[in-house]
Tab-separated table of C-alpha atoms in Angstrom:
chain	number	residue	atom	x	y	z
G	1437	MET	CA	22.811	184.867	70.433
G	1438	THR	CA	20.878	185.932	73.612
G	1439	ALA	CA	19.963	182.138	74.520
G	1440	GLU	CA	23.672	181.429	75.341
G	1441	LEU	CA	24.171	184.766	76.975
G	1442	GLU	CA	26.638	184.713	79.839
G	1443	LEU	CA	26.691	187.696	82.278
G	1444	GLY	CA	29.997	188.398	84.108
G	1445	LEU	CA	31.800	190.909	86.430
G	1446	ASP	CA	35.465	191.925	86.199
G	1447	THR	CA	37.894	193.991	88.142
G	1448	PHE	CA	41.352	195.283	88.100
G	1449	GLY	CA	41.842	195.123	91.824
G	1450	ASP	CA	41.733	198.840	92.386
G	1451	ARG	CA	43.536	199.442	95.470
G	1452	THR	CA	40.548	200.246	97.794
G	1453	VAL	CA	40.091	202.280	101.026
G	1454	ASP	CA	38.673	201.287	104.265
G	1455	ALA	CA	35.378	203.027	105.845
G	1456	ASP	CA	37.687	205.915	107.220
G	1457	GLY	CA	39.208	206.369	103.692
G	1458	THR	CA	42.528	204.932	104.555
G	1459	PRO	CA	44.065	202.994	101.513
G	1460	GLN	CA	44.183	199.297	102.070
G	1461	PRO	CA	47.329	197.182	101.910
G	1462	TYR	CA	47.666	195.353	98.587
G	1463	ALA	CA	47.659	192.024	100.379
G	1464	GLN	CA	44.238	192.968	101.903
G	1465	VAL	CA	43.080	194.189	98.509
G	1466	ILE	CA	43.871	190.833	96.906
G	1467	ARG	CA	42.176	188.913	99.798
G	1468	ASP	CA	39.177	191.006	99.210
G	1469	VAL	CA	39.078	190.324	95.413
G	1470	VAL	CA	39.124	186.509	96.257
G	1471	GLU	CA	36.146	186.996	98.490
G	1472	GLN	CA	34.402	189.153	95.831
G	1473	GLY	CA	35.080	186.148	93.325
G	1474	VAL	CA	33.656	183.543	95.705
G	1475	LEU	CA	30.471	185.809	96.194
G	1476	ALA	CA	29.917	186.172	92.459
G	1477	ASP	CA	29.864	182.359	92.249
G	1478	ARG	CA	27.304	182.072	94.999
G	1479	VAL	CA	24.869	184.685	93.655
G	1480	GLY	CA	24.842	183.232	90.284
G	1481	VAL	CA	27.296	185.412	88.065
G	1482	ASP	CA	28.349	183.530	85.055
G	1483	TYR	CA	31.944	184.786	84.632
G	1484	PHE	CA	34.617	186.484	87.032
G	1485	GLY	CA	37.458	188.217	85.361
G	1486	LEU	CA	40.732	189.993	86.734
G	1487	GLY	CA	42.981	192.405	85.053
G	1488	GLU	CA	46.660	192.498	85.002
G	1489	HIS	CA	48.286	196.061	85.741
G	1490	HIS	CA	51.722	196.840	86.974
G	1491	ARG	CA	51.227	200.238	88.686
G	1492	ASP	CA	50.475	201.331	92.149
G	1493	ASP	CA	46.761	201.939	91.864
G	1494	PHE	CA	46.010	198.319	91.194
G	1495	ALA	CA	46.884	195.430	93.135
G	1496	LEU	CA	46.742	192.502	90.438
G	1497	SER	CA	49.908	192.081	88.646
G	1498	ALA	CA	49.567	188.148	88.638
G	1499	PRO	CA	45.710	187.577	88.051
G	1500	ASP	CA	46.136	183.773	87.483
G	1501	VAL	CA	47.265	183.385	91.148
G	1502	ALA	CA	44.273	184.966	92.502
G	1503	LEU	CA	42.070	183.382	90.209
G	1504	ALA	CA	43.490	179.858	91.447
G	1505	ALA	CA	42.460	180.921	94.974
G	1506	ILE	CA	38.901	181.848	93.724
G	1507	ALA	CA	38.884	178.496	91.729
G	1508	ALA	CA	39.456	176.467	94.900
G	1509	GLN	CA	36.461	178.001	96.570
G	1510	THR	CA	34.017	177.862	93.716
G	1511	GLN	CA	32.275	175.228	91.828
G	1512	ARG	CA	30.446	176.796	88.887
G	1513	ILE	CA	31.626	180.244	87.787
G	1514	LYS	CA	33.974	180.656	84.747
G	1515	LEU	CA	37.304	182.320	85.684
G	1516	GLY	CA	39.823	184.206	83.472
G	1517	THR	CA	41.268	187.560	82.833
G	1518	SER	CA	39.808	190.929	81.718
G	1519	VAL	CA	43.094	191.375	80.094
G	1520	THR	CA	46.230	189.273	79.949
G	1521	VAL	CA	48.941	191.760	78.531
G	1522	LEU	CA	50.381	189.309	76.022
G	1523	SER	CA	52.696	191.681	74.475
G	1524	SER	CA	54.925	191.851	77.497
G	1525	ASP	CA	54.477	188.054	78.579
G	1526	ASP	CA	55.621	184.835	76.909
G	1527	PRO	CA	52.768	182.859	75.288
G	1528	VAL	CA	54.197	179.740	76.394
G	1529	ARG	CA	54.271	180.538	80.157
G	1530	VAL	CA	50.792	182.103	79.799
G	1531	TYR	CA	49.500	178.789	78.267
G	1532	GLU	CA	51.089	176.790	80.972
G	1533	ARG	CA	49.978	179.252	83.702
G	1534	PHE	CA	46.251	179.192	82.465
G	1535	ALA	CA	46.028	175.280	81.915
G	1536	THR	CA	47.299	174.832	85.316
G	1537	LEU	CA	44.513	177.167	86.516
G	1538	ASP	CA	41.995	175.195	84.296
G	1539	ALA	CA	43.112	172.006	86.170
G	1540	VAL	CA	42.355	173.680	89.499
G	1541	ALA	CA	38.978	175.101	88.297
G	1542	ASP	CA	38.056	171.755	86.695
G	1543	GLY	CA	37.856	173.266	83.167
G	1544	ARG	CA	36.518	176.756	83.976
G	1545	ALA	CA	39.615	178.761	82.838
G	1546	GLU	CA	39.712	181.375	80.227
G	1547	ILE	CA	41.915	183.991	78.987
G	1548	THR	CA	41.363	187.486	77.397
G	1549	VAL	CA	44.585	188.641	75.790
G	1550	GLY	CA	45.100	192.362	74.920
G	1551	ARG	CA	47.952	194.793	74.156
G	1552	GLY	CA	46.972	196.659	77.394
G	1553	SER	CA	46.050	200.482	77.455
G	1554	PHE	CA	48.730	200.914	80.208
G	1555	THR	CA	52.305	200.471	79.195
G	1556	GLU	CA	54.253	199.978	82.503
G	1557	SER	CA	54.821	196.219	81.942
G	1558	PHE	CA	56.975	196.952	78.671
G	1559	PRO	CA	59.998	198.531	80.471
G	1560	LEU	CA	59.381	196.620	83.604
G	1561	PHE	CA	59.954	193.135	81.475
G	1562	GLY	CA	62.552	194.811	79.114
G	1563	PHE	CA	60.363	195.404	76.100
G	1564	ASP	CA	60.649	198.298	73.815
G	1565	LEU	CA	57.413	200.416	73.345
G	1566	ALA	CA	58.499	200.734	69.711
G	1567	ASP	CA	57.785	197.199	69.235
G	1568	TYR	CA	54.190	197.363	70.578
G	1569	GLU	CA	52.370	196.197	67.568
G	1570	ALA	CA	55.062	193.636	66.586
G	1571	LEU	CA	55.153	192.027	69.955
G	1572	PHE	CA	51.323	191.452	70.036
G	1573	GLU	CA	51.106	190.379	66.484
G	1574	ASP	CA	53.843	187.823	67.074
G	1575	LYS	CA	52.720	186.599	70.359
G	1576	LEU	CA	49.024	186.183	69.589
G	1577	ASP	CA	50.238	184.028	66.452
G	1578	LEU	CA	52.141	181.748	68.763
G	1579	LEU	CA	49.470	181.647	71.542
G	1580	ALA	CA	46.874	180.630	68.896
G	1581	ALA	CA	49.063	177.934	67.736
G	1582	LEU	CA	49.677	176.561	71.172
G	1583	ARG	CA	46.009	176.064	71.432
G	1584	SER	CA	46.334	172.910	69.530
G	1585	GLU	CA	48.254	171.360	72.460
G	1586	GLY	CA	50.173	169.357	69.853
G	1587	PRO	CA	53.829	169.878	68.621
G	1588	VAL	CA	54.373	173.331	67.570
G	1589	THR	CA	56.803	174.602	65.125
G	1590	TRP	CA	56.743	178.439	65.007
G	1591	SER	CA	59.121	181.323	64.287
G	1592	GLY	CA	58.271	185.060	64.573
G	1593	SER	CA	60.478	188.225	64.912
G	1594	VAL	CA	60.409	188.985	68.605
G	1595	ARG	CA	61.080	185.716	70.177
G	1596	PRO	CA	63.088	182.581	69.634
G	1597	PRO	CA	61.538	179.902	67.194
G	1598	LEU	CA	59.892	176.719	68.465
G	1599	ASP	CA	60.674	173.199	66.864
G	1600	GLY	CA	57.948	170.513	67.448
G	1601	ALA	CA	57.409	172.057	71.040
G	1602	ARG	CA	54.780	171.152	73.303
G	1603	VAL	CA	53.417	172.918	76.422
G	1604	PHE	CA	52.285	171.032	79.550
G	1605	PRO	CA	49.870	170.607	81.290
G	1606	THR	CA	47.548	169.917	78.611
G	1607	THR	CA	43.694	170.971	79.048
G	1608	GLN	CA	40.952	168.318	79.883
G	1609	ALA	CA	39.039	169.976	76.799
G	1610	GLY	CA	42.006	169.834	74.597
G	1611	ALA	CA	42.269	173.815	74.291
G	1612	LEU	CA	41.954	176.780	76.407
G	1613	PRO	CA	39.240	179.370	75.559
G	1614	VAL	CA	40.891	182.372	74.440
G	1615	TRP	CA	39.332	185.884	73.876
G	1616	VAL	CA	41.061	188.733	72.020
G	1617	GLY	CA	40.253	192.276	73.796
G	1618	VAL	CA	39.794	194.749	71.267
G	1619	GLY	CA	39.607	198.547	71.777
G	1620	GLY	CA	37.899	199.405	68.401
G	1621	SER	CA	40.406	199.439	65.620
G	1622	PRO	CA	39.148	197.787	62.412
G	1623	GLU	CA	42.656	196.022	61.922
G	1624	SER	CA	42.322	194.561	65.403
G	1625	VAL	CA	38.826	193.374	64.491
G	1626	VAL	CA	39.932	191.608	61.429
G	1627	ARG	CA	43.175	190.027	62.979
G	1628	THR	CA	40.834	188.489	65.693
G	1629	ALA	CA	38.611	186.932	63.085
G	1630	ARG	CA	41.753	185.734	61.262
G	1631	TYR	CA	42.769	183.585	64.197
G	1632	GLY	CA	39.137	182.316	64.738
G	1633	LEU	CA	39.002	183.595	68.232
G	1634	PRO	CA	36.032	185.471	70.056
G	1635	MET	CA	36.150	189.021	70.288
G	1636	MET	CA	35.763	191.081	73.690
G	1637	LEU	CA	35.058	194.751	72.787
G	1638	ALA	CA	36.321	197.133	75.500
G	1639	ILE	CA	33.735	199.746	75.637
G	1640	ILE	CA	34.923	202.312	78.263
G	1641	GLY	CA	33.543	205.581	76.536
G	1642	GLY	CA	30.998	206.652	74.127
G	1643	ALA	CA	27.633	204.757	73.163
G	1644	PRO	CA	27.741	200.974	72.809
G	1645	GLN	CA	25.813	201.190	69.500
G	1646	ARG	CA	28.673	203.017	67.696
G	1647	PHE	CA	30.383	199.628	67.981
G	1648	ARG	CA	27.888	197.994	65.570
G	1649	PRO	CA	29.773	198.227	62.523
G	1650	HIS	CA	32.894	196.626	64.387
G	1651	VAL	CA	30.641	193.629	64.987
G	1652	ASP	CA	29.451	193.529	61.635
G	1653	LEU	CA	32.919	193.610	60.292
G	1654	PHE	CA	33.967	190.805	62.599
G	1655	HIS	CA	31.255	188.411	61.453
G	1656	GLN	CA	32.056	189.410	57.905
G	1657	ALA	CA	35.703	188.714	58.469
G	1658	THR	CA	34.993	185.508	60.411
G	1659	ALA	CA	32.937	184.146	57.392
G	1660	GLN	CA	35.561	185.093	54.842
G	1661	TYR	CA	38.272	183.326	56.646
G	1662	GLY	CA	36.225	180.098	56.636
G	1663	HIS	CA	35.398	180.155	60.438
G	1664	ALA	CA	32.027	179.067	62.080
G	1665	PRO	CA	30.314	182.127	63.679
G	1666	LEU	CA	32.362	183.477	66.800
G	1667	ALA	CA	31.126	184.893	70.161
G	1668	VAL	CA	31.205	188.652	70.681
G	1669	GLY	CA	31.404	190.107	74.149
G	1670	VAL	CA	31.494	193.543	75.850
G	1671	HIS	CA	33.664	194.705	78.718
G	1672	ALA	CA	32.110	197.934	80.217
G	1673	PRO	CA	32.138	199.822	83.418
G	1674	GLY	CA	29.405	200.235	85.800
G	1675	PHE	CA	28.026	200.021	89.355
G	1676	VAL	CA	24.850	198.781	90.726
G	1677	GLY	CA	23.414	200.494	93.952
G	1678	GLU	CA	19.903	200.329	95.693
G	1679	THR	CA	18.787	203.459	93.718
G	1680	ASP	CA	19.997	205.337	90.647
G	1681	ALA	CA	20.992	208.380	92.918
G	1682	GLN	CA	22.874	206.170	95.398
G	1683	ALA	CA	24.813	204.302	92.604
G	1684	ARG	CA	25.810	207.471	90.897
G	1685	ASP	CA	26.956	209.160	94.149
G	1686	GLN	CA	28.963	206.342	95.410
G	1687	LEU	CA	30.631	205.665	91.941
G	1688	PHE	CA	31.328	209.254	91.141
G	1689	GLU	CA	33.399	210.109	94.378
G	1690	HIS	CA	35.980	207.362	93.498
G	1691	MET	CA	35.885	207.225	89.762
G	1692	LYS	CA	36.821	211.002	89.586
G	1693	VAL	CA	39.863	210.572	91.619
G	1694	SER	CA	40.968	207.553	89.387
G	1695	ARG	CA	39.857	209.088	86.103
G	1696	ASP	CA	41.567	212.537	86.935
G	1697	ARG	CA	44.800	210.591	87.841
G	1698	ILE	CA	45.077	208.775	84.740
G	1699	GLY	CA	43.901	211.831	82.815
G	1700	ARG	CA	46.915	214.031	84.046
G	1701	GLU	CA	48.991	211.124	82.507
G	1702	ARG	CA	47.116	211.474	79.301
G	1703	GLY	CA	46.176	214.734	78.836
G	1704	TRP	CA	42.520	214.282	79.646
G	1705	PRO	CA	40.524	217.025	81.180
G	1706	PRO	CA	39.046	216.565	84.795
G	1707	LEU	CA	35.967	214.388	84.931
G	1708	THR	CA	32.891	216.649	85.740
G	1709	ARG	CA	29.573	215.325	87.294
G	1710	GLU	CA	27.977	216.491	84.181
G	1711	ALA	CA	30.094	214.513	81.856
G	1712	PHE	CA	29.873	211.583	84.152
G	1713	ASP	CA	25.899	211.680	84.312
G	1714	HIS	CA	25.920	212.039	80.471
G	1715	ASP	CA	28.055	208.867	79.880
G	1716	ILE	CA	25.384	206.989	82.193
G	1717	GLU	CA	22.469	208.347	80.166
G	1718	HIS	CA	23.924	207.997	76.621
G	1719	GLY	CA	27.529	206.321	76.953
G	1720	ALA	CA	29.360	203.532	78.032
G	1721	LEU	CA	28.645	203.458	81.975
G	1722	HIS	CA	26.111	201.234	83.232
G	1723	VAL	CA	25.138	202.605	86.431
G	1724	GLY	CA	22.050	202.705	88.675
G	1725	SER	CA	19.586	200.547	90.434
G	1726	PRO	CA	19.184	197.042	89.416
G	1727	ASP	CA	16.269	197.866	86.947
G	1728	THR	CA	18.265	200.603	85.408
G	1729	VAL	CA	21.406	198.697	84.887
G	1730	ALA	CA	19.597	195.469	83.690
G	1731	ALA	CA	17.650	197.511	81.108
G	1732	LYS	CA	20.814	199.179	79.876
G	1733	ILE	CA	22.603	195.938	79.635
G	1734	ALA	CA	19.897	194.219	77.782
G	1735	ASP	CA	19.811	197.054	75.319
G	1736	THR	CA	23.633	196.659	74.754
G	1737	VAL	CA	23.148	193.045	74.323
G	1738	ARG	CA	20.391	193.438	71.860
G	1739	THR	CA	22.077	196.085	69.883
G	1740	LEU	CA	25.495	194.245	69.344
G	1741	GLY	CA	24.149	190.772	69.422
G	1742	LEU	CA	26.284	189.592	72.193
G	1743	THR	CA	27.304	186.328	73.758
G	1744	ARG	CA	28.904	187.601	76.704
G	1745	PHE	CA	28.615	190.993	78.849
G	1746	ASP	CA	31.110	191.687	81.497
G	1747	LEU	CA	30.393	194.608	84.039
G	1748	LYS	CA	33.549	196.163	85.405
G	1749	TYR	CA	32.103	196.784	88.648
G	1750	ALA	CA	35.062	198.466	90.657
G	1751	VAL	CA	36.269	201.905	89.527
G	1752	GLY	CA	38.707	203.417	91.822
G	1753	ALA	CA	39.185	203.024	95.578
G	1754	MET	CA	35.580	201.817	96.306
G	1755	PRO	CA	35.381	200.215	99.822
G	1756	HIS	CA	35.151	196.343	99.933
G	1757	GLU	CA	31.585	196.494	101.535
G	1758	GLN	CA	30.391	198.531	98.640
G	1759	LEU	CA	31.777	196.201	95.987
G	1760	LEU	CA	30.306	193.197	97.807
G	1761	HIS	CA	26.926	194.766	97.821
G	1762	THR	CA	27.053	195.688	94.218
G	1763	ILE	CA	28.059	192.057	93.386
G	1764	GLU	CA	25.215	190.687	95.223
G	1765	LEU	CA	22.748	193.085	93.643
G	1766	CYS	CA	24.182	191.922	90.131
G	1767	GLY	CA	23.901	188.328	90.800
G	1768	THR	CA	20.465	188.118	92.617
G	1769	GLU	CA	18.477	191.003	90.649
G	1770	VAL	CA	20.556	192.383	87.553
G	1771	VAL	CA	21.197	188.967	86.093
G	1772	PRO	CA	17.564	187.396	86.307
G	1773	ARG	CA	16.090	190.910	85.164
G	1774	VAL	CA	18.297	190.925	82.143
G	1775	ARG	CA	17.429	187.203	81.056
G	1776	LYS	CA	13.693	188.113	81.508
G	1777	LEU	CA	13.894	191.434	79.346
G	1778	LEU	CA	15.741	189.410	76.565
G	1779	ALA	CA	13.327	186.517	76.728
G	1780	GLY	CA	10.366	188.892	76.390
């Protein structure tokens, strides 16, 4: 699948700091994300994704709005989400919003749906966490049906049924591309295959090669359900600097603060430099110079047989200028290096 490989970037819109370490207003963070997306298009990145969150350390609760601003200033890059929390949203509104984005982007919109690793949206929108599994199962079923863009008759357990309903606007291509974000459970892998949708593996810890059994299971299940072969992508964190040492030092400072805050909520131990370096050398972090990051991405692509690799280039409150620089390095140096490595 390497001939069709797409190399993307994504961000959750982490609330950044300025050069003096002062937190930026949310409005400025969002404007900066738009600038980052426009730059990604200009330097040759294939995809730019924004993740939905509803907490104070992230600025993007409505990614489709920011993506529309990026779409209006770009011509080539695909635009979508690095997660839409489908469980706490309405599939009809999701499809309508992203069909509208698709029109603004002239057919470049995508959605990646998931249950979300954060749960703030559930009480915010009046959903019971006890229904976590049922909400996603039902809503994914409806979203998959809506992709026909024809009359949909549907019933489930978590929202009112539809009888011959249609959604508007329809898209130029006749259906929105929808990926399903999977954290690694076999049940999620098989469910994604059942719907005939491509799978986006969120690899945020551990060695990427440990996910090979999930990829094999996905292809086996896809065939058993009678679908043509489907794409597999990976979303993983990382950062590109001029040198390995610079990239590690710049990322660790901010990643530790972010990771330790989340860790206190989830019972994780504080992030040590030793663990951070180990995850770069043996785990999910794709961090270093353009040569180092390109080599690791190429290895991940080969190992898992990927069609898409998305680097989450922003972790924690990294200054906007650092993020612009890593995007430029990704587009001008990492992307061509990966393609050369895979072609050799």
